[in-house]
């Protein structure tokens, strides 16, 4: 394997950046920064504003200057060799897009020889959040390096003060951090659900978001089952969620004294500052319970805390009651023709068939329609799993 020191041409700059949520952006930043350091290159991270222009969800101030002290970062540039820029990356015509090369699709960058990746190129743009791991490297060692790199980033005073206040007043190290995944997935699912109801026809994007929902989201009862099994019936949780109904969802299964939120520490913050404070507080809890979200995964890496993935163990009643609520289809009569089309779309989708087989669900179309329209009128019981 060619060593970095033996390379005849080292690039001066490595450009990177992503336009999605906080988790993906930080993975992109940290993997890119680590990668560039291997070559002695300078890193430029572009921060392109509000993801997907979804200002209703992410707000207008989704800027790097809201969470980083960019002045201190600029002063530290000679040592750290990284800049973060509010704005989009330069045109891709002048850059080699590393994560769009055909070989990347096959190898996902794992096990590459270093000179195969960079070679003698002057500049490369990296927009993925996938790990940049090379031949002979181990993931746990690389992640420890990312952890140390994150600690060198100067954060804004506003963010650090709120985090320190929460850590001083809450017993975070003895609390389970729980990320109740909703956010952009549920927001888009609700958007396409409303569009379908208004037009009385299924939105062409609905199936992809139903699939995304089934893969990434789970009803509150599933989290509670796993929490009680793994940590006991008296365990307390610090609840993180983008869903305004999250607290009421969990109060159906947990006593109020077991649920802790950061609400009092988030007043007056912009949406991206809220997300940053929450991520850092989640990183300070004893363990993290979530579905496979980038937000919880970056908190796990930053805090070197274990992440416990929520498994799909809920009853179909609980699962599709939750689906009906977030999509808005629970407002339809059970014999509605549009609802019948939605049920048919779900019940024949590969993602649903896989989950149904895994969990032993055997639902008729009529049962699924009843569960979706059940709404909040009939709370689902905790599952009786061992």
JSON list of C-alpha atoms in Angstrom, two decimals, residues 101-323:
[
{"chain": "A", "resi": 101, "resn": "UNK", "atom": "CA", "xyz": [-17.17, 7.80, -9.07]},
{"chain": "A", "resi": 102, "resn": "UNK", "atom": "CA", "xyz": [-18.46, 4.40, -10.20]},
{"chain": "A", "resi": 103, "resn": "UNK", "atom": "CA", "xyz": [-15.94, 2.57, -8.00]},
{"chain": "A", "resi": 104, "resn": "UNK", "atom": "CA", "xyz": [-17.33, 4.33, -4.93]},
{"chain": "A", "resi": 105, "resn": "UNK", "atom": "CA", "xyz": [-20.74, 2.81, -5.62]},
{"chain": "A", "resi": 106, "resn": "UNK", "atom": "CA", "xyz": [-19.21, -0.65, -5.42]},
{"chain": "A", "resi": 107, "resn": "UNK", "atom": "CA", "xyz": [-16.77, -0.23, -2.56]},
{"chain": "A", "resi": 108, "resn": "UNK", "atom": "CA", "xyz": [-18.36, 2.54, -0.50]},
{"chain": "A", "resi": 109, "resn": "UNK", "atom": "CA", "xyz": [-14.77, 3.79, -0.02]},
{"chain": "A", "resi": 110, "resn": "UNK", "atom": "CA", "xyz": [-13.97, 1.00, 2.45]},
{"chain": "A", "resi": 111, "resn": "UNK", "atom": "CA", "xyz": [-10.61, -0.66, 1.93]},
{"chain": "A", "resi": 112, "resn": "UNK", "atom": "CA", "xyz": [-9.38, 1.75, -0.74]},
{"chain": "A", "resi": 113, "resn": "UNK", "atom": "CA", "xyz": [-5.68, 2.35, -1.16]},
{"chain": "A", "resi": 114, "resn": "UNK", "atom": "CA", "xyz": [-5.01, 5.97, -0.41]},
{"chain": "A", "resi": 115, "resn": "UNK", "atom": "CA", "xyz": [-3.40, 6.77, -3.74]},
{"chain": "A", "resi": 116, "resn": "UNK", "atom": "CA", "xyz": [-6.41, 5.25, -5.52]},
{"chain": "A", "resi": 117, "resn": "UNK", "atom": "CA", "xyz": [-8.65, 7.78, -3.81]},
{"chain": "A", "resi": 118, "resn": "UNK", "atom": "CA", "xyz": [-6.68, 11.00, -4.14]},
{"chain": "A", "resi": 119, "resn": "UNK", "atom": "CA", "xyz": [-3.73, 10.31, -6.39]},
{"chain": "A", "resi": 120, "resn": "UNK", "atom": "CA", "xyz": [-2.37, 13.48, -7.96]},
{"chain": "A", "resi": 121, "resn": "UNK", "atom": "CA", "xyz": [-5.64, 15.41, -8.11]},
{"chain": "A", "resi": 122, "resn": "UNK", "atom": "CA", "xyz": [-5.56, 19.04, -7.09]},
{"chain": "A", "resi": 123, "resn": "UNK", "atom": "CA", "xyz": [-8.98, 19.25, -5.44]},
{"chain": "A", "resi": 124, "resn": "UNK", "atom": "CA", "xyz": [-11.85, 16.93, -4.65]},
{"chain": "A", "resi": 125, "resn": "UNK", "atom": "CA", "xyz": [-15.42, 17.56, -3.50]},
{"chain": "A", "resi": 126, "resn": "UNK", "atom": "CA", "xyz": [-16.93, 15.07, -1.03]},
{"chain": "A", "resi": 127, "resn": "UNK", "atom": "CA", "xyz": [-20.65, 15.31, -0.26]},
{"chain": "A", "resi": 128, "resn": "UNK", "atom": "CA", "xyz": [-21.34, 11.93, 1.30]},
{"chain": "A", "resi": 129, "resn": "UNK", "atom": "CA", "xyz": [-21.53, 11.18, 5.03]},
{"chain": "A", "resi": 130, "resn": "UNK", "atom": "CA", "xyz": [-20.08, 7.68, 4.50]},
{"chain": "A", "resi": 131, "resn": "UNK", "atom": "CA", "xyz": [-16.84, 6.73, 6.26]},
{"chain": "A", "resi": 132, "resn": "UNK", "atom": "CA", "xyz": [-13.58, 7.35, 4.44]},
{"chain": "A", "resi": 133, "resn": "UNK", "atom": "CA", "xyz": [-11.74, 4.24, 5.56]},
{"chain": "A", "resi": 134, "resn": "UNK", "atom": "CA", "xyz": [-8.70, 2.85, 3.81]},
{"chain": "A", "resi": 135, "resn": "UNK", "atom": "CA", "xyz": [-6.95, -0.49, 3.56]},
{"chain": "A", "resi": 136, "resn": "UNK", "atom": "CA", "xyz": [-5.67, -1.65, 6.94]},
{"chain": "A", "resi": 137, "resn": "UNK", "atom": "CA", "xyz": [-7.65, 0.88, 9.00]},
{"chain": "A", "resi": 138, "resn": "UNK", "atom": "CA", "xyz": [-10.12, -0.11, 11.73]},
{"chain": "A", "resi": 139, "resn": "UNK", "atom": "CA", "xyz": [-13.45, 1.60, 12.29]},
{"chain": "A", "resi": 140, "resn": "UNK", "atom": "CA", "xyz": [-13.11, 1.94, 16.07]},
{"chain": "A", "resi": 141, "resn": "UNK", "atom": "CA", "xyz": [-9.71, 3.62, 15.73]},
{"chain": "A", "resi": 142, "resn": "UNK", "atom": "CA", "xyz": [-11.04, 5.99, 13.07]},
{"chain": "A", "resi": 143, "resn": "UNK", "atom": "CA", "xyz": [-14.07, 6.89, 15.20]},
{"chain": "A", "resi": 144, "resn": "UNK", "atom": "CA", "xyz": [-11.80, 7.69, 18.15]},
{"chain": "A", "resi": 145, "resn": "UNK", "atom": "CA", "xyz": [-9.93, 10.07, 15.86]},
{"chain": "A", "resi": 146, "resn": "UNK", "atom": "CA", "xyz": [-13.21, 11.72, 14.85]},
{"chain": "A", "resi": 147, "resn": "UNK", "atom": "CA", "xyz": [-14.11, 12.11, 18.53]},
{"chain": "A", "resi": 148, "resn": "UNK", "atom": "CA", "xyz": [-10.85, 13.95, 19.18]},
{"chain": "A", "resi": 149, "resn": "UNK", "atom": "CA", "xyz": [-11.29, 16.14, 16.11]},
{"chain": "A", "resi": 150, "resn": "UNK", "atom": "CA", "xyz": [-14.76, 17.23, 17.21]},
{"chain": "A", "resi": 151, "resn": "UNK", "atom": "CA", "xyz": [-13.38, 18.39, 20.56]},
{"chain": "A", "resi": 152, "resn": "UNK", "atom": "CA", "xyz": [-11.12, 20.85, 18.71]},
{"chain": "A", "resi": 153, "resn": "UNK", "atom": "CA", "xyz": [-13.99, 22.66, 16.99]},
{"chain": "A", "resi": 154, "resn": "UNK", "atom": "CA", "xyz": [-14.75, 25.99, 18.72]},
{"chain": "A", "resi": 155, "resn": "UNK", "atom": "CA", "xyz": [-18.49, 26.15, 19.38]},
{"chain": "A", "resi": 156, "resn": "UNK", "atom": "CA", "xyz": [-20.50, 29.30, 19.89]},
{"chain": "A", "resi": 157, "resn": "UNK", "atom": "CA", "xyz": [-20.73, 30.71, 23.40]},
{"chain": "A", "resi": 158, "resn": "UNK", "atom": "CA", "xyz": [-24.53, 30.50, 23.29]},
{"chain": "A", "resi": 159, "resn": "UNK", "atom": "CA", "xyz": [-24.45, 26.76, 22.61]},
{"chain": "A", "resi": 160, "resn": "UNK", "atom": "CA", "xyz": [-21.79, 25.91, 25.19]},
{"chain": "A", "resi": 161, "resn": "UNK", "atom": "CA", "xyz": [-23.48, 27.94, 27.94]},
{"chain": "A", "resi": 162, "resn": "UNK", "atom": "CA", "xyz": [-26.81, 26.16, 27.46]},
{"chain": "A", "resi": 163, "resn": "UNK", "atom": "CA", "xyz": [-25.18, 22.73, 27.40]},
{"chain": "A", "resi": 164, "resn": "UNK", "atom": "CA", "xyz": [-23.14, 23.41, 30.53]},
{"chain": "A", "resi": 165, "resn": "UNK", "atom": "CA", "xyz": [-26.24, 24.66, 32.35]},
{"chain": "A", "resi": 166, "resn": "UNK", "atom": "CA", "xyz": [-28.15, 21.50, 31.49]},
{"chain": "A", "resi": 167, "resn": "UNK", "atom": "CA", "xyz": [-25.26, 19.26, 32.51]},
{"chain": "A", "resi": 168, "resn": "UNK", "atom": "CA", "xyz": [-24.91, 21.10, 35.83]},
{"chain": "A", "resi": 169, "resn": "UNK", "atom": "CA", "xyz": [-28.59, 20.80, 36.76]},
{"chain": "A", "resi": 170, "resn": "UNK", "atom": "CA", "xyz": [-29.61, 17.47, 35.25]},
{"chain": "A", "resi": 171, "resn": "UNK", "atom": "CA", "xyz": [-28.15, 14.08, 36.14]},
{"chain": "A", "resi": 172, "resn": "UNK", "atom": "CA", "xyz": [-27.43, 13.30, 32.49]},
{"chain": "A", "resi": 173, "resn": "UNK", "atom": "CA", "xyz": [-24.89, 10.55, 33.11]},
{"chain": "A", "resi": 174, "resn": "UNK", "atom": "CA", "xyz": [-27.59, 8.46, 34.82]},
{"chain": "A", "resi": 175, "resn": "UNK", "atom": "CA", "xyz": [-30.36, 9.14, 32.29]},
{"chain": "A", "resi": 176, "resn": "UNK", "atom": "CA", "xyz": [-31.15, 7.33, 29.04]},
{"chain": "A", "resi": 177, "resn": "UNK", "atom": "CA", "xyz": [-31.12, 9.63, 26.02]},
{"chain": "A", "resi": 178, "resn": "UNK", "atom": "CA", "xyz": [-34.05, 8.79, 23.76]},
{"chain": "A", "resi": 179, "resn": "UNK", "atom": "CA", "xyz": [-34.38, 10.11, 20.21]},
{"chain": "A", "resi": 180, "resn": "UNK", "atom": "CA", "xyz": [-38.00, 9.69, 19.18]},
{"chain": "A", "resi": 181, "resn": "UNK", "atom": "CA", "xyz": [-37.39, 9.82, 15.44]},
{"chain": "A", "resi": 182, "resn": "UNK", "atom": "CA", "xyz": [-39.89, 12.03, 13.69]},
{"chain": "A", "resi": 183, "resn": "UNK", "atom": "CA", "xyz": [-38.57, 15.25, 12.20]},
{"chain": "A", "resi": 184, "resn": "UNK", "atom": "CA", "xyz": [-38.22, 15.53, 8.46]},
{"chain": "A", "resi": 185, "resn": "UNK", "atom": "CA", "xyz": [-39.57, 12.02, 7.83]},
{"chain": "A", "resi": 186, "resn": "UNK", "atom": "CA", "xyz": [-42.85, 12.59, 9.59]},
{"chain": "A", "resi": 187, "resn": "UNK", "atom": "CA", "xyz": [-43.03, 16.13, 8.25]},
{"chain": "A", "resi": 188, "resn": "UNK", "atom": "CA", "xyz": [-42.76, 14.97, 4.66]},
{"chain": "A", "resi": 189, "resn": "UNK", "atom": "CA", "xyz": [-45.06, 12.00, 5.29]},
{"chain": "A", "resi": 190, "resn": "UNK", "atom": "CA", "xyz": [-47.69, 14.37, 6.64]},
{"chain": "A", "resi": 191, "resn": "UNK", "atom": "CA", "xyz": [-47.18, 16.69, 3.67]},
{"chain": "A", "resi": 192, "resn": "UNK", "atom": "CA", "xyz": [-47.78, 13.92, 1.14]},
{"chain": "A", "resi": 193, "resn": "UNK", "atom": "CA", "xyz": [-50.66, 12.56, 3.21]},
{"chain": "A", "resi": 194, "resn": "UNK", "atom": "CA", "xyz": [-52.40, 15.93, 3.16]},
{"chain": "A", "resi": 195, "resn": "UNK", "atom": "CA", "xyz": [-51.76, 16.31, -0.57]},
{"chain": "A", "resi": 196, "resn": "UNK", "atom": "CA", "xyz": [-53.32, 12.89, -1.19]},
{"chain": "A", "resi": 197, "resn": "UNK", "atom": "CA", "xyz": [-56.42, 13.72, 0.85]},
{"chain": "A", "resi": 198, "resn": "UNK", "atom": "CA", "xyz": [-56.90, 17.12, -0.81]},
{"chain": "A", "resi": 199, "resn": "UNK", "atom": "CA", "xyz": [-56.61, 15.67, -4.33]},
{"chain": "A", "resi": 200, "resn": "UNK", "atom": "CA", "xyz": [-58.30, 12.38, -3.48]},
{"chain": "A", "resi": 201, "resn": "UNK", "atom": "CA", "xyz": [-55.41, 10.50, -5.07]},
{"chain": "A", "resi": 202, "resn": "UNK", "atom": "CA", "xyz": [-52.15, 9.06, -3.81]},
{"chain": "A", "resi": 203, "resn": "UNK", "atom": "CA", "xyz": [-49.21, 11.45, -4.07]},
{"chain": "A", "resi": 204, "resn": "UNK", "atom": "CA", "xyz": [-46.51, 9.99, -6.33]},
{"chain": "A", "resi": 205, "resn": "UNK", "atom": "CA", "xyz": [-43.96, 10.49, -3.54]},
{"chain": "A", "resi": 206, "resn": "UNK", "atom": "CA", "xyz": [-46.01, 8.83, -0.81]},
{"chain": "A", "resi": 207, "resn": "UNK", "atom": "CA", "xyz": [-44.66, 5.29, -1.23]},
{"chain": "A", "resi": 208, "resn": "UNK", "atom": "CA", "xyz": [-41.04, 6.36, -0.84]},
{"chain": "A", "resi": 209, "resn": "UNK", "atom": "CA", "xyz": [-41.87, 8.20, 2.39]},
{"chain": "A", "resi": 210, "resn": "UNK", "atom": "CA", "xyz": [-43.97, 5.32, 3.72]},
{"chain": "A", "resi": 211, "resn": "UNK", "atom": "CA", "xyz": [-40.96, 3.10, 3.11]},
{"chain": "A", "resi": 212, "resn": "UNK", "atom": "CA", "xyz": [-38.72, 5.62, 4.86]},
{"chain": "A", "resi": 213, "resn": "UNK", "atom": "CA", "xyz": [-41.15, 5.78, 7.77]},
{"chain": "A", "resi": 214, "resn": "UNK", "atom": "CA", "xyz": [-41.27, 2.00, 8.19]},
{"chain": "A", "resi": 215, "resn": "UNK", "atom": "CA", "xyz": [-37.48, 1.83, 8.19]},
{"chain": "A", "resi": 216, "resn": "UNK", "atom": "CA", "xyz": [-36.75, 4.77, 10.47]},
{"chain": "A", "resi": 217, "resn": "UNK", "atom": "CA", "xyz": [-39.72, 5.42, 12.77]},
{"chain": "A", "resi": 218, "resn": "UNK", "atom": "CA", "xyz": [-41.42, 3.46, 15.48]},
{"chain": "A", "resi": 219, "resn": "UNK", "atom": "CA", "xyz": [-44.36, 4.26, 17.78]},
{"chain": "A", "resi": 220, "resn": "UNK", "atom": "CA", "xyz": [-43.73, 5.33, 21.36]},
{"chain": "A", "resi": 221, "resn": "UNK", "atom": "CA", "xyz": [-44.80, 1.96, 22.75]},
{"chain": "A", "resi": 222, "resn": "UNK", "atom": "CA", "xyz": [-41.85, 0.30, 21.02]},
{"chain": "A", "resi": 223, "resn": "UNK", "atom": "CA", "xyz": [-39.37, 2.62, 22.71]},
{"chain": "A", "resi": 224, "resn": "UNK", "atom": "CA", "xyz": [-41.01, 2.08, 26.08]},
{"chain": "A", "resi": 225, "resn": "UNK", "atom": "CA", "xyz": [-40.92, -1.70, 25.73]},
{"chain": "A", "resi": 226, "resn": "UNK", "atom": "CA", "xyz": [-37.21, -1.64, 25.01]},
{"chain": "A", "resi": 227, "resn": "UNK", "atom": "CA", "xyz": [-36.47, 0.95, 27.71]},
{"chain": "A", "resi": 228, "resn": "UNK", "atom": "CA", "xyz": [-38.20, -1.09, 30.40]},
{"chain": "A", "resi": 229, "resn": "UNK", "atom": "CA", "xyz": [-36.58, -4.35, 29.35]},
{"chain": "A", "resi": 230, "resn": "UNK", "atom": "CA", "xyz": [-33.05, -2.96, 29.13]},
{"chain": "A", "resi": 231, "resn": "UNK", "atom": "CA", "xyz": [-33.04, -0.39, 31.94]},
{"chain": "A", "resi": 232, "resn": "UNK", "atom": "CA", "xyz": [-35.89, -1.26, 34.27]},
{"chain": "A", "resi": 233, "resn": "UNK", "atom": "CA", "xyz": [-39.34, 0.21, 35.00]},
{"chain": "A", "resi": 234, "resn": "UNK", "atom": "CA", "xyz": [-37.91, 3.09, 37.06]},
{"chain": "A", "resi": 235, "resn": "UNK", "atom": "CA", "xyz": [-35.41, 4.34, 34.47]},
{"chain": "A", "resi": 236, "resn": "UNK", "atom": "CA", "xyz": [-35.67, 7.98, 33.44]},
{"chain": "A", "resi": 237, "resn": "UNK", "atom": "CA", "xyz": [-35.34, 9.30, 29.90]},
{"chain": "A", "resi": 238, "resn": "UNK", "atom": "CA", "xyz": [-34.21, 12.58, 28.39]},
{"chain": "A", "resi": 239, "resn": "UNK", "atom": "CA", "xyz": [-36.59, 12.82, 25.46]},
{"chain": "A", "resi": 240, "resn": "UNK", "atom": "CA", "xyz": [-35.50, 14.34, 22.16]},
{"chain": "A", "resi": 241, "resn": "UNK", "atom": "CA", "xyz": [-38.00, 14.73, 19.36]},
{"chain": "A", "resi": 242, "resn": "UNK", "atom": "CA", "xyz": [-39.14, 17.07, 16.61]},
{"chain": "A", "resi": 243, "resn": "UNK", "atom": "CA", "xyz": [-42.75, 16.00, 17.10]},
{"chain": "A", "resi": 244, "resn": "UNK", "atom": "CA", "xyz": [-44.86, 18.35, 19.21]},
{"chain": "A", "resi": 245, "resn": "UNK", "atom": "CA", "xyz": [-46.98, 15.37, 20.29]},
{"chain": "A", "resi": 246, "resn": "UNK", "atom": "CA", "xyz": [-43.98, 13.42, 21.63]},
{"chain": "A", "resi": 247, "resn": "UNK", "atom": "CA", "xyz": [-44.59, 14.16, 25.31]},
{"chain": "A", "resi": 248, "resn": "UNK", "atom": "CA", "xyz": [-48.26, 13.21, 25.16]},
{"chain": "A", "resi": 249, "resn": "UNK", "atom": "CA", "xyz": [-47.33, 10.04, 23.24]},
{"chain": "A", "resi": 250, "resn": "UNK", "atom": "CA", "xyz": [-44.98, 8.90, 25.99]},
{"chain": "A", "resi": 251, "resn": "UNK", "atom": "CA", "xyz": [-47.24, 9.95, 28.86]},
{"chain": "A", "resi": 252, "resn": "UNK", "atom": "CA", "xyz": [-49.58, 7.20, 27.71]},
{"chain": "A", "resi": 253, "resn": "UNK", "atom": "CA", "xyz": [-46.97, 4.68, 28.87]},
{"chain": "A", "resi": 254, "resn": "UNK", "atom": "CA", "xyz": [-44.59, 6.47, 31.27]},
{"chain": "A", "resi": 255, "resn": "UNK", "atom": "CA", "xyz": [-45.26, 8.46, 34.42]},
{"chain": "A", "resi": 256, "resn": "UNK", "atom": "CA", "xyz": [-44.44, 12.15, 34.11]},
{"chain": "A", "resi": 257, "resn": "UNK", "atom": "CA", "xyz": [-41.53, 11.95, 36.56]},
{"chain": "A", "resi": 258, "resn": "UNK", "atom": "CA", "xyz": [-39.71, 9.53, 34.23]},
{"chain": "A", "resi": 259, "resn": "UNK", "atom": "CA", "xyz": [-39.74, 11.97, 31.29]},
{"chain": "A", "resi": 260, "resn": "UNK", "atom": "CA", "xyz": [-37.22, 14.82, 31.20]},
{"chain": "A", "resi": 261, "resn": "UNK", "atom": "CA", "xyz": [-36.93, 17.44, 28.47]},
{"chain": "A", "resi": 262, "resn": "UNK", "atom": "CA", "xyz": [-34.58, 20.32, 27.74]},
{"chain": "A", "resi": 263, "resn": "UNK", "atom": "CA", "xyz": [-37.40, 22.80, 27.08]},
{"chain": "A", "resi": 264, "resn": "UNK", "atom": "CA", "xyz": [-36.26, 25.32, 29.69]},
{"chain": "A", "resi": 265, "resn": "UNK", "atom": "CA", "xyz": [-32.71, 25.34, 28.28]},
{"chain": "A", "resi": 266, "resn": "UNK", "atom": "CA", "xyz": [-33.77, 25.95, 24.68]},
{"chain": "A", "resi": 267, "resn": "UNK", "atom": "CA", "xyz": [-35.70, 29.21, 24.99]},
{"chain": "A", "resi": 268, "resn": "UNK", "atom": "CA", "xyz": [-34.64, 31.94, 22.58]},
{"chain": "A", "resi": 269, "resn": "UNK", "atom": "CA", "xyz": [-32.43, 29.68, 20.45]},
{"chain": "A", "resi": 270, "resn": "UNK", "atom": "CA", "xyz": [-32.61, 29.30, 16.69]},
{"chain": "A", "resi": 271, "resn": "UNK", "atom": "CA", "xyz": [-33.63, 25.85, 15.36]},
{"chain": "A", "resi": 272, "resn": "UNK", "atom": "CA", "xyz": [-30.05, 24.85, 14.56]},
{"chain": "A", "resi": 273, "resn": "UNK", "atom": "CA", "xyz": [-28.87, 25.95, 18.01]},
{"chain": "A", "resi": 274, "resn": "UNK", "atom": "CA", "xyz": [-31.65, 23.87, 19.55]},
{"chain": "A", "resi": 275, "resn": "UNK", "atom": "CA", "xyz": [-30.50, 20.85, 17.56]},
{"chain": "A", "resi": 276, "resn": "UNK", "atom": "CA", "xyz": [-26.88, 21.40, 18.56]},
{"chain": "A", "resi": 277, "resn": "UNK", "atom": "CA", "xyz": [-27.65, 21.77, 22.26]},
{"chain": "A", "resi": 278, "resn": "UNK", "atom": "CA", "xyz": [-29.82, 18.66, 22.14]},
{"chain": "A", "resi": 279, "resn": "UNK", "atom": "CA", "xyz": [-27.16, 16.65, 20.34]},
{"chain": "A", "resi": 280, "resn": "UNK", "atom": "CA", "xyz": [-24.47, 17.59, 22.86]},
{"chain": "A", "resi": 281, "resn": "UNK", "atom": "CA", "xyz": [-26.75, 16.82, 25.81]},
{"chain": "A", "resi": 282, "resn": "UNK", "atom": "CA", "xyz": [-27.68, 13.49, 24.25]},
{"chain": "A", "resi": 283, "resn": "UNK", "atom": "CA", "xyz": [-23.95, 12.78, 23.98]},
{"chain": "A", "resi": 284, "resn": "UNK", "atom": "CA", "xyz": [-23.71, 13.27, 27.77]},
{"chain": "A", "resi": 285, "resn": "UNK", "atom": "CA", "xyz": [-26.37, 10.69, 28.72]},
{"chain": "A", "resi": 286, "resn": "UNK", "atom": "CA", "xyz": [-25.37, 7.20, 29.83]},
{"chain": "A", "resi": 287, "resn": "UNK", "atom": "CA", "xyz": [-26.69, 5.52, 26.68]},
{"chain": "A", "resi": 288, "resn": "UNK", "atom": "CA", "xyz": [-28.75, 6.45, 23.62]},
{"chain": "A", "resi": 289, "resn": "UNK", "atom": "CA", "xyz": [-31.95, 4.74, 22.54]},
{"chain": "A", "resi": 290, "resn": "UNK", "atom": "CA", "xyz": [-33.11, 5.45, 18.99]},
{"chain": "A", "resi": 291, "resn": "UNK", "atom": "CA", "xyz": [-33.85, 4.17, 15.55]},
{"chain": "A", "resi": 292, "resn": "UNK", "atom": "CA", "xyz": [-31.03, 4.46, 13.04]},
{"chain": "A", "resi": 293, "resn": "UNK", "atom": "CA", "xyz": [-30.92, 8.27, 12.83]},
{"chain": "A", "resi": 294, "resn": "UNK", "atom": "CA", "xyz": [-27.84, 10.28, 11.93]},
{"chain": "A", "resi": 295, "resn": "UNK", "atom": "CA", "xyz": [-28.64, 12.69, 14.77]},
{"chain": "A", "resi": 296, "resn": "UNK", "atom": "CA", "xyz": [-28.35, 9.99, 17.45]},
{"chain": "A", "resi": 297, "resn": "UNK", "atom": "CA", "xyz": [-25.37, 8.35, 15.75]},
{"chain": "A", "resi": 298, "resn": "UNK", "atom": "CA", "xyz": [-23.34, 11.57, 15.75]},
{"chain": "A", "resi": 299, "resn": "UNK", "atom": "CA", "xyz": [-24.25, 12.09, 19.43]},
{"chain": "A", "resi": 300, "resn": "UNK", "atom": "CA", "xyz": [-23.02, 8.57, 20.14]},
{"chain": "A", "resi": 301, "resn": "UNK", "atom": "CA", "xyz": [-19.71, 9.29, 18.41]},
{"chain": "A", "resi": 302, "resn": "UNK", "atom": "CA", "xyz": [-19.23, 12.71, 20.03]},
{"chain": "A", "resi": 303, "resn": "UNK", "atom": "CA", "xyz": [-19.95, 11.39, 23.52]},
{"chain": "A", "resi": 304, "resn": "UNK", "atom": "CA", "xyz": [-18.40, 7.94, 23.05]},
{"chain": "A", "resi": 305, "resn": "UNK", "atom": "CA", "xyz": [-21.66, 6.53, 24.36]},
{"chain": "A", "resi": 306, "resn": "UNK", "atom": "CA", "xyz": [-23.32, 3.27, 23.30]},
{"chain": "A", "resi": 307, "resn": "UNK", "atom": "CA", "xyz": [-26.31, 3.47, 21.01]},
{"chain": "A", "resi": 308, "resn": "UNK", "atom": "CA", "xyz": [-29.14, 0.98, 21.41]},
{"chain": "A", "resi": 309, "resn": "UNK", "atom": "CA", "xyz": [-31.14, 0.64, 18.22]},
{"chain": "A", "resi": 310, "resn": "UNK", "atom": "CA", "xyz": [-34.88, 0.39, 18.76]},
{"chain": "A", "resi": 311, "resn": "UNK", "atom": "CA", "xyz": [-36.14, -2.82, 17.24]},
{"chain": "A", "resi": 312, "resn": "UNK", "atom": "CA", "xyz": [-39.48, -3.07, 15.52]},
{"chain": "A", "resi": 313, "resn": "UNK", "atom": "CA", "xyz": [-41.33, -5.01, 18.20]},
{"chain": "A", "resi": 314, "resn": "UNK", "atom": "CA", "xyz": [-44.61, -3.12, 18.35]},
{"chain": "A", "resi": 315, "resn": "UNK", "atom": "CA", "xyz": [-47.99, -4.60, 17.62]},
{"chain": "A", "resi": 316, "resn": "UNK", "atom": "CA", "xyz": [-49.42, -3.70, 14.20]},
{"chain": "A", "resi": 317, "resn": "UNK", "atom": "CA", "xyz": [-52.19, -1.79, 16.00]},
{"chain": "A", "resi": 318, "resn": "UNK", "atom": "CA", "xyz": [-49.64, 0.52, 17.65]},
{"chain": "A", "resi": 319, "resn": "UNK", "atom": "CA", "xyz": [-47.52, 0.87, 14.54]},
{"chain": "A", "resi": 320, "resn": "UNK", "atom": "CA", "xyz": [-50.25, 1.79, 12.09]},
{"chain": "A", "resi": 321, "resn": "UNK", "atom": "CA", "xyz": [-52.17, 3.90, 14.59]},
{"chain": "A", "resi": 322, "resn": "UNK", "atom": "CA", "xyz": [-49.02, 6.01, 14.73]},
{"chain": "A", "resi": 323, "resn": "UNK", "atom": "CA", "xyz": [-48.72, 5.98, 10.94]}
]
